[in-house]
């Protein structure tokens, strides 16, 4: 039996959006009832690299229910504080995988690194109906505890899932995600087995490459900065040209195939559950002690 190659389904141009207290983001997609990237709901890229943008106002206290938010920083940091008493700084190479479950209130304040730049990503992952009202949970992972795997022509960091027998530190996530930061040199070939039926996307943020080669070796050229969605299959192939390499975040996950009802920072399954969330916020019962 041959492989079923993951070919390119679409290439998405990220759009600038303003969120929080006036934070400029590049958004590839956001929560929508069409749920096209199930189990993924949103992918944002923090990139404030122009000092004229001035101070960064950040994301003052806001609630989440029914989702997981995943923050991965490459440069600069995000100071974080929440209603459960957690406080911390997500710095370069660190990951925070926050499972909101039934509810948290938190603030997230991005800050420039020494060079004046910020580079980082926030991914939202859905929770299945049965876990939307679960207890909130954090997996805080420092840069040193994310394994880096070298291979001919490149290296990658495994945040969640597995590559060549190396497991990422983030575990027990309902969507069975694969989340990796992949860097390839020029003239490199990279192959990755991906479970059939899982959603597969890649965010290309440096360089350029051919993605999604089929059985005849034909792929699509994708330069930074773009989100790529792949068709179903069991093997992804990426091939860089002689002129330079590429770097991308790679995400795969098992779709839940449940109806969703997004509303701002909440993603539930029905409109009634959204109304309940708003009522809980008004009544002061949104956040519950364990
Ligand atoms: Mn948030």
CSV table of C-alpha atoms and ligand atoms in Angstrom, one decimal:
chain,number,residue,atom,x,y,z
A,1,UNK,CA,0.0,0.0,0.0
A,2,UNK,CA,1.3,3.4,-1.0
A,3,UNK,CA,1.0,6.6,1.0
A,4,UNK,CA,-1.8,9.0,0.5
A,5,UNK,CA,0.1,12.3,0.3
A,6,UNK,CA,-1.1,15.4,2.0
A,7,UNK,CA,-1.5,17.9,-0.8
A,8,UNK,CA,-2.3,21.6,-0.4
A,9,UNK,CA,-6.0,22.4,0.0
A,10,UNK,CA,-5.6,26.2,0.4
A,11,UNK,CA,-3.2,28.9,1.1
A,12,UNK,CA,-4.5,31.6,3.5
A,13,UNK,CA,-3.3,35.2,3.6
A,14,UNK,CA,-3.4,36.3,7.3
A,15,UNK,CA,-5.4,39.5,7.9
A,16,UNK,CA,-4.5,42.2,10.3
A,17,UNK,CA,-7.0,42.6,13.1
A,18,UNK,CA,-7.1,44.6,16.3
A,19,UNK,CA,-7.9,42.7,19.5
A,20,UNK,CA,-7.7,43.3,23.3
A,21,UNK,CA,-6.9,46.9,24.2
A,22,UNK,CA,-5.7,47.7,20.7
A,23,UNK,CA,-3.2,44.9,19.8
A,24,UNK,CA,-2.4,44.4,16.2
A,25,UNK,CA,-2.4,40.8,15.2
A,26,UNK,CA,-2.1,38.8,12.0
A,27,UNK,CA,-5.1,36.4,12.1
A,28,UNK,CA,-5.2,33.3,9.8
A,29,UNK,CA,-8.6,32.3,11.0
A,30,UNK,CA,-11.0,32.8,13.9
A,31,UNK,CA,-13.8,30.9,15.5
A,32,UNK,CA,-16.8,30.4,13.2
A,33,UNK,CA,-19.8,28.2,13.2
A,34,UNK,CA,-18.6,26.7,9.9
A,35,UNK,CA,-15.7,25.2,12.0
A,36,UNK,CA,-13.6,24.6,8.9
A,37,UNK,CA,-10.4,23.8,10.8
A,38,UNK,CA,-12.0,21.5,13.5
A,39,UNK,CA,-10.5,21.0,16.1
A,40,UNK,CA,-8.6,24.3,15.7
A,41,UNK,CA,-10.6,27.5,16.2
A,42,UNK,CA,-8.1,30.4,15.8
A,43,UNK,CA,-4.5,31.1,14.9
A,44,UNK,CA,-3.0,34.5,15.7
A,45,UNK,CA,0.5,35.8,15.1
A,46,UNK,CA,1.9,38.5,17.4
A,47,UNK,CA,4.3,40.6,15.4
A,48,UNK,CA,5.0,44.1,16.6
A,49,UNK,CA,8.2,44.9,15.0
A,50,UNK,CA,7.8,48.6,14.5
A,51,UNK,CA,8.7,50.8,17.5
A,52,UNK,CA,6.4,53.5,16.0
A,53,UNK,CA,3.6,51.2,17.1
A,54,UNK,CA,4.4,52.4,20.6
A,55,UNK,CA,3.6,50.6,23.9
A,56,UNK,CA,1.6,47.4,23.6
A,57,UNK,CA,-1.7,47.7,25.5
A,58,UNK,CA,-2.2,43.9,25.7
A,59,UNK,CA,-5.3,41.9,26.6
A,60,UNK,CA,-6.8,43.2,29.9
A,61,UNK,CA,-8.9,40.8,32.0
A,62,UNK,CA,-11.2,38.7,29.9
A,63,UNK,CA,-13.0,35.3,30.3
A,64,UNK,CA,-12.7,32.0,28.4
A,65,UNK,CA,-14.9,29.0,28.4
A,66,UNK,CA,-15.0,25.8,26.4
A,67,UNK,CA,-11.6,26.1,24.7
A,68,UNK,CA,-7.8,25.7,25.1
A,69,UNK,CA,-5.5,28.6,24.3
A,70,UNK,CA,-1.9,27.8,23.4
A,71,UNK,CA,0.7,30.6,23.6
A,72,UNK,CA,4.1,30.0,22.0
A,73,UNK,CA,6.7,32.8,22.1
A,74,UNK,CA,9.8,33.2,20.1
A,75,UNK,CA,10.8,36.7,21.0
A,76,UNK,CA,9.6,39.1,23.7
A,77,UNK,CA,7.3,37.7,26.4
A,78,UNK,CA,3.7,37.6,27.6
A,79,UNK,CA,3.0,38.3,31.3
A,80,UNK,CA,0.0,36.3,32.4
A,81,UNK,CA,-2.3,36.4,35.5
A,82,UNK,CA,-5.6,34.7,36.2
A,83,UNK,CA,-8.6,34.3,38.5
A,84,UNK,CA,-7.2,31.0,39.9
A,85,UNK,CA,-4.1,32.8,41.3
A,86,UNK,CA,-1.7,31.7,38.6
A,87,UNK,CA,0.9,34.3,37.5
A,88,UNK,CA,3.8,33.9,35.2
A,89,UNK,CA,5.8,35.0,32.3
A,90,UNK,CA,5.8,33.1,29.0
A,91,UNK,CA,9.2,33.9,27.5
A,92,UNK,CA,11.1,32.9,24.3
A,93,UNK,CA,10.8,29.2,23.5
A,94,UNK,CA,8.2,28.7,26.3
A,95,UNK,CA,4.6,27.4,25.9
A,96,UNK,CA,1.5,27.8,27.9
A,97,UNK,CA,-1.3,25.3,27.1
A,98,UNK,CA,-4.3,26.6,29.0
A,99,UNK,CA,-7.4,24.5,29.1
A,100,UNK,CA,-10.1,26.9,30.2
A,101,UNK,CA,-12.8,24.3,30.8
A,102,UNK,CA,-15.8,25.9,32.5
A,103,UNK,CA,-14.1,29.2,33.0
A,104,UNK,CA,-11.1,31.3,33.8
A,105,UNK,CA,-10.6,35.1,33.8
A,106,UNK,CA,-7.1,36.2,32.8
A,107,UNK,CA,-5.0,39.0,31.4
A,108,UNK,CA,-2.2,38.6,28.9
A,109,UNK,CA,0.3,41.4,28.4
A,110,UNK,CA,2.8,41.0,25.6
A,111,UNK,CA,6.1,42.9,25.9
A,112,UNK,CA,8.9,43.5,23.4
A,113,UNK,CA,12.2,41.6,23.7
A,114,UNK,CA,15.6,43.3,23.8
A,115,UNK,CA,15.6,43.9,20.1
A,116,UNK,CA,12.3,45.7,20.3
A,117,UNK,CA,10.4,43.0,18.6
A,118,UNK,CA,7.7,40.5,19.6
A,119,UNK,CA,7.2,37.2,17.9
A,120,UNK,CA,4.7,34.6,19.1
A,121,UNK,CA,1.6,32.7,18.3
A,122,UNK,CA,-1.7,31.9,19.9
A,123,UNK,CA,-3.6,28.9,18.8
A,124,UNK,CA,-7.1,28.1,20.1
A,125,UNK,CA,-8.1,24.4,20.2
A,126,UNK,CA,-11.6,23.3,20.8
A,127,UNK,CA,-12.8,21.0,23.6
A,128,UNK,CA,-15.4,18.3,23.0
A,129,UNK,CA,-18.8,18.9,24.5
A,130,UNK,CA,-18.1,16.5,27.4
A,131,UNK,CA,-15.1,18.6,28.5
A,132,UNK,CA,-16.3,22.1,28.0
A,133,UNK,CA,-17.3,22.5,31.6
A,134,UNK,CA,-14.3,20.6,33.1
A,135,UNK,CA,-12.0,22.1,35.7
A,136,UNK,CA,-9.5,24.6,34.2
A,137,UNK,CA,-5.9,23.2,33.8
A,138,UNK,CA,-2.6,24.7,32.8
A,139,UNK,CA,0.4,23.1,31.3
A,140,UNK,CA,3.3,25.5,31.5
A,141,UNK,CA,6.3,24.3,29.6
A,142,UNK,CA,9.7,26.1,29.8
A,143,UNK,CA,11.9,26.3,26.7
A,144,UNK,CA,14.4,23.8,28.1
A,145,UNK,CA,11.8,21.1,28.5
A,146,UNK,CA,10.6,21.1,24.9
A,147,UNK,CA,12.6,18.5,23.0
A,148,UNK,CA,14.5,19.6,20.0
A,149,UNK,CA,15.1,16.9,17.4
A,150,UNK,CA,17.8,17.3,14.7
A,151,UNK,CA,17.5,15.4,11.4
A,152,UNK,CA,19.3,15.7,8.0
A,153,UNK,CA,18.5,19.1,6.7
A,154,UNK,CA,16.8,20.6,9.7
A,155,UNK,CA,15.5,20.4,13.3
A,156,UNK,CA,12.2,20.7,15.1
A,157,UNK,CA,10.8,21.3,18.5
A,158,UNK,CA,8.0,19.0,19.7
A,159,UNK,CA,5.4,20.8,21.9
A,160,UNK,CA,2.7,18.1,21.6
A,161,UNK,CA,2.5,14.8,19.9
A,162,UNK,CA,5.4,12.7,18.6
A,163,UNK,CA,8.2,12.8,16.1
A,164,UNK,CA,10.6,9.9,15.5
A,165,UNK,CA,9.7,8.5,19.0
A,166,UNK,CA,10.3,11.8,20.8
A,167,UNK,CA,7.2,13.0,22.7
A,168,UNK,CA,6.3,16.6,23.4
A,169,UNK,CA,5.7,17.6,27.0
A,170,UNK,CA,2.1,18.7,26.6
A,171,UNK,CA,-0.1,15.6,27.0
A,172,UNK,CA,-3.7,14.5,27.6
A,173,UNK,CA,-5.3,16.9,25.2
A,174,UNK,CA,-8.7,15.8,23.8
A,175,UNK,CA,-7.8,16.8,20.2
A,176,UNK,CA,-4.7,14.5,20.1
A,177,UNK,CA,-2.7,17.4,18.7
A,178,UNK,CA,0.6,17.4,17.0
A,179,UNK,CA,2.2,20.9,17.5
A,180,UNK,CA,5.7,21.5,16.3
A,181,UNK,CA,8.1,24.3,15.3
A,182,UNK,CA,10.0,23.1,12.2
A,183,UNK,CA,13.1,24.7,10.7
A,184,UNK,CA,14.5,23.4,7.4
A,185,UNK,CA,17.7,24.4,5.7
A,186,UNK,CA,18.1,25.0,2.0
A,187,UNK,CA,17.8,21.9,-0.3
A,188,UNK,CA,16.1,19.8,2.5
A,189,UNK,CA,13.4,17.1,2.2
A,190,UNK,CA,11.1,16.5,5.2
A,191,UNK,CA,8.5,13.8,5.5
A,192,UNK,CA,6.0,13.5,8.3
A,193,UNK,CA,3.5,10.8,8.9
A,194,UNK,CA,0.1,12.3,9.9
A,195,UNK,CA,-2.9,10.3,11.0
A,196,UNK,CA,-5.5,9.9,8.3
A,197,UNK,CA,-8.6,12.0,9.0
A,198,UNK,CA,-6.8,14.6,11.2
A,199,UNK,CA,-6.9,18.2,10.2
A,200,UNK,CA,-3.4,19.4,9.2
A,201,UNK,CA,-2.3,23.1,8.9
A,202,UNK,CA,1.1,24.8,8.7
A,203,UNK,CA,1.9,28.5,9.5
A,204,UNK,CA,4.9,29.5,7.4
A,205,UNK,CA,6.6,32.5,9.1
A,206,UNK,CA,10.1,32.6,7.7
A,207,UNK,CA,11.6,31.7,4.3
A,208,UNK,CA,9.7,29.7,1.6
A,209,UNK,CA,9.3,26.1,0.5
A,210,UNK,CA,7.4,23.6,-1.6
A,211,UNK,CA,4.6,22.0,0.5
A,212,UNK,CA,2.4,19.0,0.0
A,213,UNK,CA,4.2,17.1,-2.7
A,214,UNK,CA,2.1,14.4,-4.3
A,215,UNK,CA,3.1,11.0,-5.8
A,216,UNK,CA,4.6,12.8,-8.8
A,217,UNK,CA,6.6,15.2,-6.6
A,218,UNK,CA,4.5,18.2,-7.4
A,219,UNK,CA,3.9,20.6,-4.6
A,220,UNK,CA,2.8,24.2,-4.0
A,221,UNK,CA,5.2,27.0,-3.5
A,222,UNK,CA,4.5,28.9,-0.2
A,223,UNK,CA,6.5,31.9,0.9
A,224,UNK,CA,6.2,33.5,4.4
A,225,UNK,CA,3.8,34.7,5.8
A,226,UNK,CA,1.0,32.3,5.0
A,227,UNK,CA,-1.2,29.6,6.6
A,228,UNK,CA,-1.5,26.4,4.6
A,229,UNK,CA,-4.3,23.9,4.9
A,230,UNK,CA,-3.7,20.3,3.6
A,231,UNK,CA,-6.1,17.7,2.1
A,232,UNK,CA,-6.5,14.4,4.0
A,233,UNK,CA,-3.8,11.8,3.7
A,234,UNK,CA,-1.2,10.0,5.8
A,235,UNK,CA,2.1,11.6,4.8
A,236,UNK,CA,3.2,15.3,4.4
A,237,UNK,CA,6.2,16.1,2.3
A,238,UNK,CA,8.0,19.4,2.3
A,239,UNK,CA,11.0,20.3,0.1
A,240,UNK,CA,13.1,23.5,0.3
A,241,UNK,CA,14.9,25.1,-2.7
A,242,UNK,CA,18.6,25.8,-3.1
A,243,UNK,CA,18.2,29.4,-2.3
A,244,UNK,CA,17.1,29.1,1.3
A,245,UNK,CA,15.2,27.4,4.1
A,246,UNK,CA,11.9,27.7,5.8
A,247,UNK,CA,10.4,27.8,9.3
A,248,UNK,CA,6.8,26.9,10.1
A,249,UNK,CA,4.5,25.9,12.9
A,250,UNK,CA,2.9,22.6,12.2
A,251,UNK,CA,-0.5,21.6,13.7
A,252,UNK,CA,-2.5,18.5,13.4
A,253,UNK,CA,-5.5,17.3,15.4
A,254,UNK,CA,-8.5,15.0,15.5
A,255,UNK,CA,-11.8,16.8,14.5
A,256,UNK,CA,-14.6,16.5,17.0
A,257,UNK,CA,-17.3,16.9,14.4
A,258,UNK,CA,-19.7,18.6,16.9
A,259,UNK,CA,-21.7,21.8,16.2
A,260,UNK,CA,-20.1,24.9,17.7
A,261,UNK,CA,-21.4,28.2,18.8
A,262,UNK,CA,-18.6,30.8,19.2
A,263,UNK,CA,-19.1,34.1,21.0
A,264,UNK,CA,-16.0,36.3,21.6
A,265,UNK,CA,-13.8,34.4,24.0
A,266,UNK,CA,-16.3,31.5,24.5
A,267,UNK,CA,-16.8,28.6,22.2
A,268,UNK,CA,-19.7,26.3,23.2
A,269,UNK,CA,-21.9,23.9,21.3
A,270,UNK,CA,-25.2,25.8,21.6
A,271,UNK,CA,-26.5,29.4,21.9
A,272,UNK,CA,-28.1,28.4,25.2
A,273,UNK,CA,-24.7,27.5,26.6
A,274,UNK,CA,-23.4,31.0,25.5
A,275,UNK,CA,-26.3,32.6,27.3
A,276,UNK,CA,-25.4,30.6,30.4
A,277,UNK,CA,-21.8,31.8,30.2
A,278,UNK,CA,-22.9,35.4,30.0
A,279,UNK,CA,-25.4,34.8,32.9
A,280,UNK,CA,-22.6,33.2,35.0
A,281,UNK,CA,-20.4,36.2,34.3
A,282,UNK,CA,-23.1,38.6,35.5
A,283,UNK,CA,-23.9,36.5,38.6
A,284,UNK,CA,-20.3,36.1,39.6
A,285,UNK,CA,-20.5,32.4,39.3
A,286,UNK,CA,-18.3,32.1,36.1
A,287,UNK,CA,-15.2,31.1,38.0
A,288,UNK,CA,-15.6,28.4,40.6
A,289,UNK,CA,-13.1,27.3,43.2
A,290,UNK,CA,-12.0,23.7,42.9
B,1,LIG,MN1,-7.0,35.0,26.6
